[in-house]
mmCIF file of C-alpha atoms in Angstrom:
data_model
loop_
_atom_site.group_PDB
_atom_site.id
_atom_site.type_symbol
_atom_site.label_atom_id
_atom_site.label_comp_id
_atom_site.label_asym_id
_atom_site.label_seq_id
_atom_site.Cartn_x
_atom_site.Cartn_y
_atom_site.Cartn_z
ATOM 1 C CA MET A 6 140.243 104.215 75.251
ATOM 2 C CA SER A 7 138.333 102.692 72.374
ATOM 3 C CA ALA A 8 138.456 104.221 68.905
ATOM 4 C CA GLU A 9 134.876 105.461 69.448
ATOM 5 C CA GLN A 10 135.902 107.415 72.541
ATOM 6 C CA GLN A 11 138.966 108.884 70.812
ATOM 7 C CA ARG A 12 137.272 110.338 67.757
ATOM 8 C CA THR A 13 135.483 113.659 67.917
ATOM 9 C CA ILE A 14 131.707 113.439 67.779
ATOM 10 C CA ARG A 15 130.302 115.818 65.154
ATOM 11 C CA CYS A 16 126.936 117.411 65.948
ATOM 12 C CA LEU A 17 124.540 119.648 64.085
ATOM 13 C CA VAL A 18 122.193 121.600 66.341
ATOM 14 C CA ALA A 19 119.322 122.697 64.141
ATOM 15 C CA LYS A 20 116.362 125.044 64.309
ATOM 16 C CA VAL A 21 113.752 123.879 61.832
ATOM 17 C CA GLY A 22 110.687 125.784 60.682
ATOM 18 C CA LEU A 23 109.494 129.174 61.814
ATOM 19 C CA ASP A 24 110.446 128.725 65.464
ATOM 20 C CA GLY A 25 112.482 131.762 66.488
ATOM 21 C CA HIS A 26 113.277 130.730 70.048
ATOM 22 C CA ASP A 27 116.886 129.616 70.021
ATOM 23 C CA ARG A 28 118.081 129.968 73.616
ATOM 24 C CA GLY A 29 117.870 126.207 74.227
ATOM 25 C CA ALA A 30 119.728 125.477 70.993
ATOM 26 C CA HIS A 31 122.533 127.812 72.046
ATOM 27 C CA VAL A 32 122.708 126.226 75.494
ATOM 28 C CA ILE A 33 122.953 122.682 74.129
ATOM 29 C CA ALA A 34 125.433 123.713 71.417
ATOM 30 C CA ARG A 35 127.716 125.229 74.042
ATOM 31 C CA ALA A 36 127.337 122.206 76.353
ATOM 32 C CA PHE A 37 128.202 119.843 73.496
ATOM 33 C CA ARG A 38 131.223 121.974 72.598
ATOM 34 C CA ASP A 39 132.369 122.054 76.220
ATOM 35 C CA ALA A 40 132.015 118.249 76.297
ATOM 36 C CA GLY A 41 134.511 118.004 73.430
ATOM 37 C CA PHE A 42 132.045 117.549 70.571
ATOM 38 C CA GLU A 43 132.470 119.419 67.304
ATOM 39 C CA VAL A 44 129.318 121.520 66.947
ATOM 40 C CA ILE A 45 127.692 123.211 63.977
ATOM 41 C CA TYR A 46 124.670 125.459 64.558
ATOM 42 C CA SER A 47 122.190 125.845 61.706
ATOM 43 C CA GLY A 48 120.832 129.253 62.605
ATOM 44 C CA LEU A 49 117.132 130.062 62.645
ATOM 45 C CA HIS A 50 114.283 129.327 60.258
ATOM 46 C CA LYS A 51 115.703 126.407 58.293
ATOM 47 C CA ALA A 52 113.573 124.150 56.128
ATOM 48 C CA PRO A 53 113.797 120.384 56.737
ATOM 49 C CA ASP A 54 115.663 119.850 53.449
ATOM 50 C CA GLU A 55 118.232 122.510 54.425
ATOM 51 C CA ILE A 56 118.842 120.723 57.725
ATOM 52 C CA VAL A 57 119.223 117.379 55.974
ATOM 53 C CA ARG A 58 121.656 118.768 53.402
ATOM 54 C CA ALA A 59 123.742 120.390 56.140
ATOM 55 C CA ALA A 60 123.812 117.138 58.147
ATOM 56 C CA VAL A 61 124.912 115.159 55.091
ATOM 57 C CA GLN A 62 127.459 117.720 53.863
ATOM 58 C CA GLU A 63 128.989 118.076 57.310
ATOM 59 C CA ASP A 64 128.936 114.286 57.834
ATOM 60 C CA VAL A 65 127.576 114.659 61.355
ATOM 61 C CA ASP A 66 127.173 111.842 63.848
ATOM 62 C CA VAL A 67 124.370 113.601 65.723
ATOM 63 C CA LEU A 68 121.522 115.782 64.523
ATOM 64 C CA GLY A 69 119.794 117.620 67.335
ATOM 65 C CA ILE A 70 116.601 119.402 66.375
ATOM 66 C CA SER A 71 115.421 122.126 68.736
ATOM 67 C CA ILE A 72 111.760 122.959 68.267
ATOM 68 C CA LEU A 73 109.265 124.869 70.345
ATOM 69 C CA SER A 74 106.742 125.880 67.693
ATOM 70 C CA GLY A 75 104.503 122.822 67.965
ATOM 71 C CA ALA A 76 105.271 121.773 64.379
ATOM 72 C CA HIS A 77 107.375 118.763 65.420
ATOM 73 C CA ASN A 78 104.869 116.199 64.076
ATOM 74 C CA THR A 79 105.131 117.785 60.629
ATOM 75 C CA LEU A 80 108.774 118.860 60.429
ATOM 76 C CA VAL A 81 110.640 115.993 62.127
ATOM 77 C CA PRO A 82 109.205 113.308 59.792
ATOM 78 C CA LYS A 83 110.372 115.410 56.825
ATOM 79 C CA VAL A 84 113.899 115.442 58.284
ATOM 80 C CA VAL A 85 113.761 111.662 58.816
ATOM 81 C CA GLU A 86 112.551 111.152 55.246
ATOM 82 C CA GLY A 87 115.355 113.348 53.902
ATOM 83 C CA LEU A 88 118.032 111.516 55.900
ATOM 84 C CA LYS A 89 116.712 108.220 54.529
ATOM 85 C CA GLU A 90 116.763 109.561 50.955
ATOM 86 C CA TYR A 91 120.449 110.437 51.352
ATOM 87 C CA GLY A 92 121.224 107.110 53.029
ATOM 88 C CA ALA A 93 122.283 108.962 56.178
ATOM 89 C CA PHE A 94 119.552 107.909 58.587
ATOM 90 C CA GLU A 95 121.185 104.746 59.930
ATOM 91 C CA ASP A 96 124.435 106.457 60.909
ATOM 92 C CA THR A 97 122.951 109.679 62.332
ATOM 93 C CA LEU A 98 121.731 109.850 65.925
ATOM 94 C CA LEU A 99 118.577 111.963 65.750
ATOM 95 C CA LEU A 100 117.558 113.886 68.863
ATOM 96 C CA VAL A 101 114.709 116.314 69.450
ATOM 97 C CA GLY A 102 114.643 118.923 72.174
ATOM 98 C CA GLY A 103 112.058 121.444 73.180
ATOM 99 C CA VAL A 104 108.496 121.591 74.353
ATOM 100 C CA ILE A 105 107.068 118.301 73.108
ATOM 101 C CA PRO A 106 103.825 116.983 74.604
ATOM 102 C CA ASP A 107 104.169 113.548 76.218
ATOM 103 C CA ASP A 108 101.565 112.153 73.817
ATOM 104 C CA ASP A 109 103.798 113.041 70.843
ATOM 105 C CA LYS A 110 107.064 111.568 72.135
ATOM 106 C CA ALA A 111 106.185 107.955 71.285
ATOM 107 C CA ALA A 112 105.208 108.911 67.740
ATOM 108 C CA LEU A 113 108.494 110.765 67.228
ATOM 109 C CA LYS A 114 110.442 107.774 68.515
ATOM 110 C CA ALA A 115 108.471 105.461 66.212
ATOM 111 C CA GLU A 116 109.443 107.803 63.378
ATOM 112 C CA GLY A 117 113.117 107.266 64.208
ATOM 113 C CA VAL A 118 114.021 109.862 66.836
ATOM 114 C CA ALA A 119 116.429 108.276 69.325
ATOM 115 C CA GLU A 120 115.360 110.470 72.261
ATOM 116 C CA VAL A 121 113.267 113.506 73.089
ATOM 117 C CA PHE A 122 114.648 115.930 75.681
ATOM 118 C CA GLY A 123 112.328 118.445 77.297
ATOM 119 C CA PRO A 124 112.934 121.645 79.216
ATOM 120 C CA GLY A 125 114.861 121.088 82.420
ATOM 121 C CA THR A 126 116.778 118.050 81.176
ATOM 122 C CA GLU A 127 120.210 118.035 82.762
ATOM 123 C CA LEU A 128 122.875 118.811 80.169
ATOM 124 C CA GLU A 129 125.024 115.936 81.402
ATOM 125 C CA GLU A 130 122.129 113.533 80.740
ATOM 126 C CA THR A 131 121.994 114.634 77.111
ATOM 127 C CA ILE A 132 125.782 114.477 76.705
ATOM 128 C CA GLU A 133 125.937 110.975 78.175
ATOM 129 C CA PHE A 134 123.069 109.835 75.946
ATOM 130 C CA VAL A 135 125.027 111.008 72.907
ATOM 131 C CA ARG A 136 128.243 109.322 74.039
ATOM 132 C CA GLU A 137 126.438 106.047 74.716
ATOM 133 C CA ASN A 138 124.364 106.012 71.534
ATOM 134 C CA VAL A 139 126.379 107.694 68.795
ATOM 135 C CA PRO A 140 126.494 105.343 65.795
ATOM 136 C CA GLU A 141 129.773 103.581 65.087
ATOM 137 C CA ARG A 142 131.409 104.445 61.795
#
């Protein structure tokens, strides 16, 4: 096994904004935990700067934002900006999950999101994406 495979991947699963639907976040947090990742869950109704501070303080490898409110085009860029301000953007794999219109996915990826996962995505697909794309440290 390589050193990358041996170390534990640290993930923050975050609910940003006023979105109160957290079932998907709980499902992905549990799947990540069951896959051997260390998982931190932000809880509901967090501001972008709170999510960024938590990601930096916890020194996470992966930041997964779960959003269903439709505010992704406003809130995700604020998270990206905050990660850049802290110098944490380059070594944090940023994922977005939830109900994201196809037309918005390209813009989120251009902003710096590594991948957007919609409803019905197989959990194993998300786990493998993380394993294959987590930044080396």
